[in-house]
Amino acid sequence: MATHACVVRRKADAACFAKLSASQSCLTAKSVNRSVSVFALLFGVVLAVGVSGAPFKSENEKFTCLPKQGNADQWVALVYDSQHSITFACDGGTPLPSKLLSEDDGLIVCNESDGEDECEKNAAPLSTFLPGAKKEWVTGTLQQGIKITIPDEHYPATSKAFRVGCKAGKNVCLLHVYVQSRESEVIGQVAHCAYSPNVRLRPITVNPENNGVTLICGPDGKAFPDDYMNHHCTELDECKERPYSAVFPGFSSSFWTGEASGVAGATLTIPKDQFPSTAQTIYLGCTGHPDDKQVTCVVPVNIEEVAKPAGAGSNPGGGSQPDQSSEKRDGEQVNKGKPPTGGSGGATTGKQNASQNAKDKGETGGENGDSPVLRGDACDELPSYVALSAASLTATAIFAY
């Protein structure tokens, strides 16, 4: 029976663990704590003593096949945001597929389920199994080790896998590379979608300062609705289509650039003069499996309103609705425009309001707890106090005389 082994980091999804649990042995790439280190050391001693001439070597993030010593079937998990690379070497054998490296395509690999014969027959560039893969991701030589590195931004929306290996006579050593799907997430103004049932991302806010939002569905997904450059969804859980022109009267499909299924996604940019006068929420999304409506990724986009210019919203017809505009001056409220219904005149009402404000401030110590200060129209009452004091003084003088 072929020996199974794996190298994983602390993060791997359920699909990988399901396969790894069936393996006879599992070597961790890096120890988590001292107890794990001791266990790994003891396991290494047992392996060295009990399994003399193992058909592979595993050290950190490097695998070396030794096919002359037997058959091997190894598993490696490349985990998004954790482990990005694996180095594969072949010692004492020939590569599988035979043309493992290509100047034009970089790494040539096999389907994850292919055996020796199928692997040689159906070999294809890495980009066939991992869309967007570039030959620059592959460095090194077969003898020293071929290093495969996948950048974070190129992790797929759905998990991928492929095989490489080497052989010597009838012995075959295969390395199964499992690439975990990235997580759905929002980074800044960019929504990255991956596909598991009912993914709901946090909202993205769009305003005149940040007037764009990018949707990345990836090669394994597509945006919805189908005509996403002219229509959006109005609800989170059910896509009821509505044209963008209902939100942006001057909308044009040229507001969109790029392709949602591309690596960089599609970007919606709202011109600063096209923002609505009331706040709106639209929903953008991707689906990875057209036949399964539950496998969706949806992001709410909150569109802020643009403040109305001064004077907008006034009542030029002279209706009964008062102008509610007001301003703060020296800590008091100053009403502007038409007086409230029932007032006996603008000047009188203003004076009464100011007197009442002054009285309220005198009772409460002012708005901020300071000593009460008479401001504005309340000062008009001072001459009456002075006149009263003068009359009292005159009466006292006459009485004394």
C-alpha atoms as one frame of an Amber mdcrd trajectory, in Angstrom:
protein
   0.000   0.000   0.000   1.283   3.442  -0.863   2.418   5.557   2.032   0.299
   8.682   2.594   1.695  11.854   4.129   0.749  15.451   4.365   2.090  18.848
   5.287  -0.393  21.401   6.430  -0.365  24.609   8.358  -2.793  25.401  11.134
  -5.418  26.595   8.630  -7.023  24.112   6.222 -10.621  23.620   5.316 -12.862
  20.645   5.953 -12.352  19.123   2.523  -8.618  18.903   3.047  -8.935  17.531
   6.578 -11.350  14.872   5.341  -8.672  13.577   2.989  -5.872  13.983   5.499
  -7.736  12.036   8.177  -7.501   8.915   6.001  -3.709   9.204   5.749  -1.443
   6.913   7.736   0.802   9.753   8.836   0.730  13.528   8.980   3.785  15.720
   9.432   3.171  19.328  10.435   5.123  22.022   8.619   5.723  24.070  11.756
   5.283  23.164  15.426   2.602  24.973  17.331   3.995  24.402  20.800   6.617
  22.432  22.680   4.483  19.307  23.092   3.912  19.142  19.365   7.654  19.570
  18.802   8.416  16.653  21.141   5.788  14.526  19.419   7.239  15.352  16.005
  10.738  14.425  17.234   9.565  11.079  18.631   7.573  10.409  15.486  10.668
  11.119  13.392  12.700   8.615  15.433  10.015   5.948  15.055   9.764   6.658
  11.338  13.530   6.450  10.889  13.773   3.170  12.802  10.537   1.492  11.740
  10.329   2.621   8.132  13.848   2.285   6.831  14.286   3.801   3.402  11.096
   5.879   3.216  10.252   6.799  -0.408  10.171  10.536   0.379  11.641  13.195
   2.636   9.714  16.021   4.251  11.367  19.086   5.753   9.523  22.300   6.486
   7.816  23.291   3.225   9.839  21.032   0.939   9.081  17.523  -0.356  11.628
  15.276  -1.976  10.503  12.134  -3.762  12.781   9.058  -3.506  11.051   6.682
  -5.928  13.869   4.120  -5.921  12.868   3.271  -2.360   9.203   2.625  -3.058
   5.852   4.167  -3.884   4.497   7.284  -2.219   1.341   9.376  -2.444   1.721
  12.679  -0.605  -0.683  15.514   0.128   0.112  19.189   0.594  -2.306  21.992
   1.465  -1.595  25.554   0.373  -3.736  27.691   2.612  -4.944  31.196   1.868
  -3.399  33.852   4.130  -1.146  31.236   5.731   1.008  28.992   3.527   1.730
  30.237   0.016   4.450  27.943  -1.307   5.698  24.383  -1.558   8.984  23.108
  -2.979   9.054  19.777  -4.837  12.219  17.824  -5.691  12.882  14.473  -7.333
  15.924  12.481  -6.187  16.883   9.421  -8.206  14.076   9.373 -10.739  12.515
  11.043 -13.756   9.775  13.675 -13.518   6.098  12.940 -13.954   4.870  14.263
 -16.286   8.105  13.939 -18.228   7.933  17.588 -19.337   7.438  19.021 -15.868
   8.932  22.420 -16.685   8.204  24.480 -19.773   9.806  27.744 -20.855   6.515
  28.944 -22.273   4.028  27.704 -19.668   6.073  27.251 -16.517   4.883  24.204
 -14.583   3.166  21.288 -16.351   0.928  19.288 -13.999  -1.629  16.473 -13.893
  -5.227  16.181 -12.806  -5.606  15.392  -9.108  -7.144  11.968  -9.811  -4.746
  10.836 -12.549  -2.452   7.875 -12.076   0.882   7.407 -13.819  -0.445   6.682
 -17.306  -3.208   9.302 -17.254  -0.836  11.889 -15.817   1.572  11.552 -18.721
  -1.219  11.534 -21.267  -3.333  14.419 -19.894  -0.635  16.763 -18.592  -1.426
  20.479 -18.967  -0.082  23.872 -17.809  -0.790  24.891 -14.223  -3.074  27.675
 -15.501  -5.472  24.979 -16.764  -6.119  23.830 -13.204  -5.543  27.147 -11.461
  -6.923  29.977 -13.634  -4.711  33.038 -13.664  -1.540  31.106 -12.797   1.672
  32.608 -14.180   4.952  30.944 -15.026   6.706  33.448 -12.737   5.152  31.600
  -9.808   7.514  28.665 -10.484  11.246  28.895  -9.752  14.159  26.479  -9.251
  15.189  23.155 -10.788  14.036  19.565 -10.458  17.239  18.519  -8.665  17.403
  21.441  -6.231  13.668  21.780  -5.942  10.866  23.450  -7.868   9.224  26.112
  -5.744   5.559  26.866  -6.428   4.261  30.117  -4.911   0.670  31.358  -5.073
   0.098  35.023  -4.108  -2.811  35.771  -1.790  -4.703  37.762  -4.392  -4.651
  34.793  -6.802  -6.096  32.163  -4.493  -9.163  30.713  -6.223 -12.775  31.274
  -5.243 -13.260  27.482  -5.192 -10.684  24.925  -4.078  -8.342  23.497  -6.720
  -5.922  20.575  -6.858  -3.245  19.119  -9.128  -0.465  16.521  -9.073   3.234
  16.334  -9.857   5.638  13.474  -9.231   8.548  11.337 -10.335   9.175   7.664
 -11.020  11.929   5.074 -11.057  11.164   1.778 -12.743   7.785   0.608 -11.488
   7.861   2.852  -8.446   5.928   6.107  -8.510   6.015   9.037  -6.077   3.143
  11.516  -6.459   2.614  14.845  -4.727  -0.997  16.009  -4.575  -1.146  19.812
  -4.145  -4.420  21.039  -2.693  -5.045  24.810  -3.043  -7.617  25.994  -0.543
 -10.159  28.547  -1.730  -9.809  32.080  -0.481 -12.317  33.498   1.968 -15.037
  35.904   0.946 -14.082  39.291   2.316 -14.253  43.036   1.859 -10.974  44.938
   1.752 -11.487  48.670   1.481 -13.774  49.253  -1.495 -13.183  45.776  -2.957
 -15.457  42.738  -2.476 -13.728  39.376  -3.039 -16.253  36.569  -3.447 -15.709
  32.868  -2.752 -18.410  30.270  -2.999 -20.149  28.538  -0.144 -23.865  28.682
   0.686 -25.279  32.139   1.395 -22.218  34.313   1.911 -23.171  37.831   3.017
 -20.386  40.380   3.114 -20.280  43.538   5.201 -21.528  46.689   3.441 -19.346
  48.978   1.366 -20.093  52.701   1.560 -19.807  54.847  -1.557 -19.694  58.647
  -1.378 -18.161  61.497  -3.401 -14.804  60.967  -1.660 -14.810  57.156  -2.172
 -16.914  56.911  -5.285 -16.046  53.415  -6.505 -16.727  49.772  -5.602 -15.040
  46.699  -7.106 -16.655  43.257  -7.402 -14.377  40.243  -7.957 -16.215  37.033
  -8.841 -13.148  35.289 -10.253 -12.889  32.831 -13.140 -15.046  30.291 -11.272
 -17.952  32.666 -10.776 -20.092  35.220 -12.518 -21.879  38.384 -11.434 -25.626
  38.618 -11.049 -27.986  39.779 -12.302 -26.752  38.701 -15.730 -26.917  42.284
 -17.003 -25.058  43.565 -13.932 -23.670  46.582 -15.784 -27.166  48.015 -16.253
 -29.207  46.462 -13.424 -28.688  45.792  -9.739 -30.558  43.856  -7.039 -32.874
  45.661  -4.623 -32.972  43.009  -1.877 -30.387  40.992   0.005 -31.868  37.499
  -0.175 -33.739  37.691  -3.469 -32.516  39.535  -6.528 -35.287  41.799  -7.736
 -33.733  43.689 -10.604 -33.888  47.448 -11.008 -32.071  49.675 -13.517 -29.287
  51.865 -12.173 -31.045  54.835 -13.758 -33.615  54.630 -10.940 -30.820  55.598
  -8.539 -28.573  57.641 -10.818 -30.681  59.553 -13.392 -27.665  60.148 -15.617
 -26.404  56.557 -15.398 -24.392  55.022 -18.223 -22.944  51.518 -18.498 -19.599
  53.278 -18.991 -19.619  53.779 -15.206 -18.437  50.121 -15.154 -14.923  49.043
 -16.149 -13.322  45.588 -16.200 -14.959  42.159 -15.963 -16.386  40.645 -12.784
 -15.046  37.207 -13.776 -11.540  38.533 -14.320  -8.770  38.401 -11.744  -9.063
  42.152 -11.067 -12.884  42.150 -11.173 -15.211  44.925 -12.333 -15.347  48.428
 -10.860 -18.385  50.704 -10.633 -17.371  54.375 -10.417 -20.038  57.003  -9.706
 -19.257  60.519 -10.979 -19.446  63.018  -8.151 -22.301  64.912  -9.801 -24.431
  61.766 -10.124 -25.003  60.962  -6.446 -28.679  60.850  -5.408 -30.343  63.382
  -3.126 -31.453  60.592  -0.763 -29.412  57.675   0.569 -29.811  54.403  -1.320
 -28.710  50.775  -0.912 -28.075  48.466  -3.837 -26.882  44.849  -3.817 -24.158
  43.343  -5.990 -23.293  39.672  -6.054 -21.612  36.647  -7.587 -22.602  33.030
  -7.984 -20.194  30.141  -8.443 -22.667  27.510  -9.542 -25.393  28.673 -11.939
 -27.530  25.630 -11.101 -27.467  26.293  -7.351 -28.971  29.632  -6.356 -27.930
  29.068  -2.736 -24.228  29.316  -3.568 -24.054  33.082  -3.730 -21.945  35.933
  -2.424 -23.749  39.241  -1.900 -22.400  42.645  -0.847 -24.630  45.601   0.130
 -23.473  48.939  -1.275 -24.636  51.953   0.728 -24.751  55.072  -1.433 -24.665
  58.303   0.527 -26.795  61.256  -0.487 -25.349  64.571  -1.619 -26.167  67.582
   0.574 -28.645  69.998  -0.989 -27.364  73.461  -1.945 -28.349  76.425   0.232
 -31.913  77.502  -0.518 -32.927  74.141  -1.947 -36.135  72.914  -0.373 -37.514
  76.450   0.370 -41.175  77.168  -0.164 -41.278  79.805  -2.947 -45.063  79.549
  -3.235 -45.570  81.096   0.192 -47.382  78.053   1.601 -48.125  77.465   5.252
 -45.161  75.195   5.853 -42.509  77.175   7.763 -38.888  77.295   6.779 -37.151
  75.052   9.293 -33.640  76.341   8.644 -31.840  77.750  11.669 -28.384  78.461
  12.936 -26.565  78.565  16.271 -25.085  81.927  17.319 -23.336  82.534  20.653
 -25.035  79.526  22.202 -28.664  80.409  21.327 -31.071  79.338  18.620 -31.859
  82.058  16.068 -34.871  81.341  13.882 -34.691  82.475  10.291 -37.414  83.073
   7.760 -41.159  83.102   8.321 -42.341  83.158  11.990 -44.344  80.177  13.277
 -48.103  80.146  12.768 -49.959  82.119  15.457 -47.174  84.683  16.064 -48.101
  88.367  16.309 -45.248  89.611  14.193 -41.637  88.774  13.478 -40.095  91.386
  15.791 -42.408  90.664  18.719 -42.043  86.929  18.393 -38.276  87.191  18.162
 -38.203  89.355  21.282 -40.466  86.980  23.205 -38.389  83.980  22.171 -35.164
  85.710  23.152 -36.600  86.698  26.541 -37.775  83.148  27.134 -34.353  81.797
  26.101 -32.662  84.206  28.486 -35.035  83.175  31.294 -34.368  79.506  30.619
 -30.644  80.102  30.670 -30.909  82.022  33.916 -32.682  79.067  35.512 -30.275
  76.458  34.245 -27.039  78.425  34.356 -26.728  78.611  30.569 -26.421  75.850
  28.051 -22.999  74.756  29.233 -23.371  75.457  32.937 -21.840  78.963  32.698
 -23.226  82.055  34.393 -26.363  83.285  32.620 -25.696  85.986  30.057 -28.390
  88.100  28.412 -27.839  88.205  24.662 -29.678  89.478  21.647 -33.126  91.091
  21.989 -33.265  90.704  25.770 -30.937  93.714  26.023 -33.772  95.939  24.708
 -35.420  95.749  28.149 -32.551  97.548  29.915 -33.804 101.144  29.303 -37.079
 100.422  31.177 -35.106  99.328  34.223 -33.031 102.499  34.096 -36.186 104.658
  33.773 -37.750 102.952  36.806 -34.661 103.612  38.919 -34.658 107.336  37.932
 -38.356 107.735  38.842 -37.766 106.157  42.251 -34.850 108.511  42.936 -36.967
 111.598  42.021 -39.839 110.521  44.285 -37.443 110.001  47.187 -35.930 113.475
  46.719 -39.374 115.170  46.685 -40.463 113.316  49.831 -37.281 114.334  51.659
 -37.776 117.931  50.659
